[in-house]
Amino acid sequence: LLGAWVFGAKWCELWLAIDVLMCTASIMNLCLISLDRYWSMSRALVYHRQRTRSRAALMIAVVWFLSAGVCLPPLLGWRKPQVSEVRCELTDEIGYVVYSSMGSFYIPMLIMVVVYAKIFQRARQRVRRRQLIHSVNMAALRNSADQLRTRTSSKPSSSKSVSPGDTDRADEKSDCAVTERRNQSEEEEEDADEGIVPVDSEADGGGGGGNSTVVEPLTELSEALQRKRRLAKAKERRATLVLGLIMGAFVLCWFPFFTTYLLHILCRCVSHLVFDFFFWLGYCNSAINPVIYTVFNKDFRQAFRRILTCRA
């Protein structure tokens, strides 16, 4: 605002160290979130048991420790003397510039790209596997329903006299079969995308009326599987969108700054105006990330709500 730094060299060094600390911690926390998602997907059962509060606190502490390792060297002497008293600028010591750029951005970016690529690959494999299982389930259901319809249509409507007692027993048996099939259908609908839906052949043995009523739950189950398939595709598109937004915002905001940071030291060919613009663009990433995560992730929304309302 004043157009010059008026707080002296020591405060400038401290402010720059805190600035590097916060930016590096922000980037490394994004890297940690990507690793957390990958471990949750690749080792779901084991990792969810291990992901305790103490372990999460330890991982966050490691992030801040690594961030401190990037920001502290200039305070310990790895810098060139401050030339201007009216400007507070990042050190132009070439060794530290390369070190801090690698630690603050390029290494975390490489980790995030690899991890999110693996997450996307695993998600695609899971969707393809579920689609294959869905196809087998649908084929089995259609075949079973066709067999039931064929057997029903081939049987005479009434070929002999039936006593009232036999009719009652047959109706009772048919009702039991239909109830059992509906209960099984509900269980199979819950696990439809994890395994092959079994088709019970005992239902074929009843009378014509029993077979026709058994076809209805099979049709309902077929429609339920189709709904699950559409939901799986929608989730895949949503996951792809979120991953694209996270990586896109991260790279677009920080890559220009760290590239111009290196060029500014190596060739002095970047104007102060361009450098300052990309500097503030990097800050914008820390403001964008909470919006991206809370809009598209229910867990983050709930966590932010607990934090803002001071609830544990």
Coordinates of C-alpha atoms in Angstrom, one line a residue, residues 16-250:
L16 CA 9.4 -13.9 4.0
A17 CA 10.1 -17.0 6.1
I18 CA 6.5 -17.1 7.3
D19 CA 5.2 -16.5 3.8
V20 CA 7.3 -19.5 2.4
L21 CA 6.2 -21.6 5.4
M22 CA 2.5 -21.0 4.8
C23 CA 2.6 -21.5 1.0
T24 CA 4.7 -24.7 1.4
A25 CA 2.4 -26.1 4.1
S26 CA -0.6 -25.4 1.9
I27 CA 0.9 -27.2 -1.1
M28 CA 2.1 -30.1 1.1
N29 CA -1.3 -30.5 2.7
L30 CA -2.8 -30.9 -0.8
C31 CA -0.2 -33.6 -1.4
L32 CA -1.1 -35.3 1.9
I33 CA -4.8 -35.2 0.9
S34 CA -4.0 -36.9 -2.4
L35 CA -2.0 -39.6 -0.5
D36 CA -4.9 -40.1 2.0
R37 CA -7.4 -40.6 -0.8
Y38 CA -5.1 -43.1 -2.6
W39 CA -4.5 -45.1 0.6
S40 CA -8.3 -45.1 1.3
M41 CA -8.9 -46.6 -2.1
S42 CA -6.0 -49.0 -2.4
R43 CA -6.0 -50.3 1.2
A44 CA -9.5 -49.5 2.3
L45 CA -10.1 -51.9 5.2
V46 CA -6.6 -51.7 6.7
Y47 CA -6.1 -48.0 6.3
H48 CA -9.5 -47.0 7.7
R49 CA -8.6 -48.9 10.9
Q50 CA -5.2 -47.2 11.0
R51 CA -6.5 -43.7 10.3
T52 CA -6.9 -42.4 13.9
R53 CA -6.8 -38.9 15.3
S54 CA -3.3 -39.4 16.6
R55 CA -2.0 -40.7 13.2
A56 CA -3.7 -37.8 11.4
A57 CA -2.1 -35.3 13.8
L58 CA 1.3 -36.9 13.2
M59 CA 1.0 -36.7 9.5
I60 CA 0.0 -33.0 9.7
A61 CA 3.0 -32.4 12.0
V62 CA 5.3 -34.0 9.5
V63 CA 3.9 -31.6 6.8
W64 CA 4.7 -28.6 9.0
F65 CA 8.1 -30.0 9.8
L66 CA 9.0 -30.4 6.1
S67 CA 7.6 -26.9 5.4
A68 CA 9.8 -25.5 8.1
G69 CA 12.8 -27.2 6.5
V70 CA 12.1 -25.2 3.4
C71 CA 11.6 -21.8 5.0
L72 CA 14.2 -21.7 7.7
P73 CA 17.5 -21.8 5.7
P74 CA 17.5 -18.1 4.8
L75 CA 17.1 -17.2 8.5
L76 CA 20.1 -19.4 9.2
G77 CA 22.3 -17.6 6.7
W78 CA 21.5 -19.2 3.3
R79 CA 20.9 -15.9 1.5
K80 CA 22.5 -13.0 -0.1
P81 CA 22.6 -9.7 1.8
Q82 CA 19.5 -7.5 1.4
V83 CA 20.4 -4.8 -1.2
S84 CA 17.4 -2.5 -1.0
E85 CA 15.9 -1.2 2.3
V86 CA 12.6 -0.2 0.6
R87 CA 11.8 -3.5 -1.1
C88 CA 11.2 -6.8 0.7
E89 CA 11.9 -9.5 -1.9
L90 CA 12.6 -13.2 -1.9
T91 CA 16.3 -14.1 -1.8
D92 CA 18.1 -14.5 -5.1
E93 CA 20.6 -17.1 -3.8
I94 CA 20.5 -19.6 -6.7
G95 CA 21.1 -22.6 -4.6
Y96 CA 18.2 -21.8 -2.2
V97 CA 15.9 -20.8 -5.0
V98 CA 16.3 -24.3 -6.6
Y99 CA 16.0 -26.0 -3.3
S100 CA 12.9 -24.2 -2.2
S101 CA 11.2 -24.5 -5.6
M102 CA 11.8 -28.3 -5.6
G103 CA 10.7 -28.7 -2.0
S104 CA 7.7 -26.3 -2.1
F105 CA 6.3 -27.1 -5.5
Y106 CA 7.9 -29.5 -8.0
I107 CA 8.3 -32.5 -5.8
P108 CA 4.8 -32.2 -4.3
M109 CA 3.3 -31.6 -7.8
L110 CA 5.0 -34.7 -9.1
I111 CA 3.7 -36.8 -6.2
M112 CA 0.2 -35.4 -6.7
V113 CA 0.2 -36.1 -10.5
V114 CA 1.3 -39.7 -10.0
V115 CA -1.1 -40.3 -7.1
Y116 CA -4.2 -38.8 -8.8
A117 CA -3.3 -40.7 -12.0
K118 CA -3.3 -43.9 -9.9
I119 CA -6.6 -42.9 -8.3
F120 CA -8.2 -42.2 -11.6
Q121 CA -6.9 -45.5 -13.0
R122 CA -8.2 -47.5 -10.1
A123 CA -11.6 -45.8 -10.3
R124 CA -11.8 -46.7 -14.0
Q125 CA -10.9 -50.3 -13.3
R126 CA -13.5 -50.5 -10.6
V127 CA -16.2 -49.1 -12.9
R128 CA -15.3 -51.5 -15.7
R129 CA -15.4 -54.4 -13.3
R130 CA -18.8 -53.4 -12.0
Q131 CA -20.1 -53.0 -15.6
L132 CA -18.8 -56.5 -16.4
I133 CA -20.6 -57.9 -13.3
H134 CA -23.7 -55.9 -14.2
S135 CA -23.7 -57.4 -17.8
V136 CA -23.4 -61.0 -16.4
N137 CA -26.2 -60.3 -13.9
M138 CA -28.5 -58.9 -16.5
A139 CA -27.9 -61.8 -18.8
A140 CA -28.6 -64.3 -16.0
L141 CA -31.8 -62.4 -15.0
R142 CA -33.1 -62.2 -18.6
N143 CA -32.3 -65.9 -19.2
S144 CA -34.1 -66.9 -16.0
A145 CA -37.1 -64.7 -16.8
D146 CA -37.3 -66.1 -20.4
Q147 CA -37.2 -69.7 -19.0
L148 CA -40.0 -68.9 -16.6
R149 CA -42.2 -67.3 -19.3
T150 CA -41.5 -70.2 -21.6
R151 CA -42.4 -72.8 -19.0
T152 CA -45.5 -70.9 -18.0
S153 CA -46.8 -70.5 -21.5
S154 CA -46.2 -74.2 -22.4
K155 CA -48.2 -75.5 -19.4
P156 CA -52.0 -76.1 -19.8
S157 CA -54.1 -73.7 -17.8
S158 CA -56.1 -76.6 -16.2
S159 CA -55.4 -80.3 -17.1
K160 CA -57.0 -82.1 -14.2
S161 CA -59.3 -81.4 -11.2
V162 CA -57.6 -80.2 -8.1
S163 CA -59.1 -80.6 -4.6
P164 CA -59.6 -77.5 -2.5
G165 CA -57.0 -78.7 0.0
D166 CA -54.4 -79.1 -2.8
T167 CA -55.2 -75.6 -4.1
D168 CA -54.7 -74.0 -0.7
R169 CA -51.4 -75.8 -0.2
A170 CA -50.3 -74.8 -3.7
D171 CA -51.2 -71.1 -3.1
E172 CA -49.4 -71.2 0.2
K173 CA -46.3 -72.7 -1.4
S174 CA -46.4 -70.1 -4.2
D175 CA -46.8 -67.2 -1.8
C176 CA -43.8 -68.5 0.2
A177 CA -41.7 -68.8 -2.9
V178 CA -42.6 -65.2 -4.0
T179 CA -41.8 -63.8 -0.5
E180 CA -38.5 -65.6 -0.4
R181 CA -37.6 -64.4 -3.9
R182 CA -38.4 -60.8 -3.0
N183 CA -36.3 -61.0 0.2
Q184 CA -33.4 -62.4 -1.8
S185 CA -33.9 -59.7 -4.4
E186 CA -33.6 -56.9 -1.8
E187 CA -30.3 -58.5 -0.6
E188 CA -29.0 -58.9 -4.1
E189 CA -29.9 -55.3 -5.0
E190 CA -27.6 -54.1 -2.1
D191 CA -24.7 -56.2 -3.3
A192 CA -25.4 -56.2 -7.0
D193 CA -22.2 -54.3 -8.0
E194 CA -19.9 -56.6 -5.9
G195 CA -20.8 -60.0 -7.2
I196 CA -22.9 -62.2 -9.5
V197 CA -26.6 -62.3 -8.7
P198 CA -27.6 -65.9 -8.0
V199 CA -30.7 -67.1 -9.8
D200 CA -32.7 -69.6 -7.9
S201 CA -33.9 -72.5 -10.0
E202 CA -36.4 -73.8 -7.5
A203 CA -38.9 -71.2 -8.5
D204 CA -39.4 -73.0 -11.8
G205 CA -41.1 -75.9 -10.1
G206 CA -44.4 -74.2 -9.1
G207 CA -47.6 -73.8 -11.0
G208 CA -48.2 -71.3 -13.8
G209 CA -49.4 -68.6 -11.5
G210 CA -46.4 -68.9 -9.3
N211 CA -44.0 -68.6 -12.2
S212 CA -45.6 -65.5 -13.5
T213 CA -45.4 -63.8 -10.2
V214 CA -41.8 -64.7 -9.8
V215 CA -41.0 -62.9 -13.0
E216 CA -42.0 -59.6 -11.5
P217 CA -39.2 -59.5 -8.8
L218 CA -36.7 -60.4 -11.5
T219 CA -37.8 -57.5 -13.6
E220 CA -37.7 -55.1 -10.6
L221 CA -34.2 -56.4 -9.8
S222 CA -33.1 -55.8 -13.4
E223 CA -34.3 -52.2 -13.2
A224 CA -32.5 -51.7 -9.9
L225 CA -29.2 -52.9 -11.4
Q226 CA -29.7 -50.5 -14.3
R227 CA -30.2 -47.6 -11.7
K228 CA -27.0 -48.7 -9.9
R229 CA -25.1 -48.6 -13.2
R230 CA -26.3 -45.1 -13.9
L231 CA -25.3 -44.0 -10.4
A232 CA -21.8 -45.5 -10.8
K233 CA -21.3 -43.6 -14.1
A234 CA -22.5 -40.4 -12.5
K235 CA -20.1 -40.9 -9.6
E236 CA -17.2 -41.5 -12.0
R237 CA -18.0 -38.3 -13.9
R238 CA -18.2 -36.4 -10.6
A239 CA -14.9 -37.9 -9.3
T240 CA -13.2 -37.0 -12.6
L241 CA -14.5 -33.4 -12.4
V242 CA -13.2 -33.0 -8.8
L243 CA -9.8 -34.4 -9.6
G244 CA -9.6 -32.2 -12.7
L245 CA -10.6 -29.1 -10.7
I246 CA -8.1 -29.8 -7.9
M247 CA -5.1 -30.5 -10.1
G248 CA -6.1 -27.8 -12.6
A249 CA -6.4 -25.1 -9.9
F250 CA -3.2 -26.2 -8.3

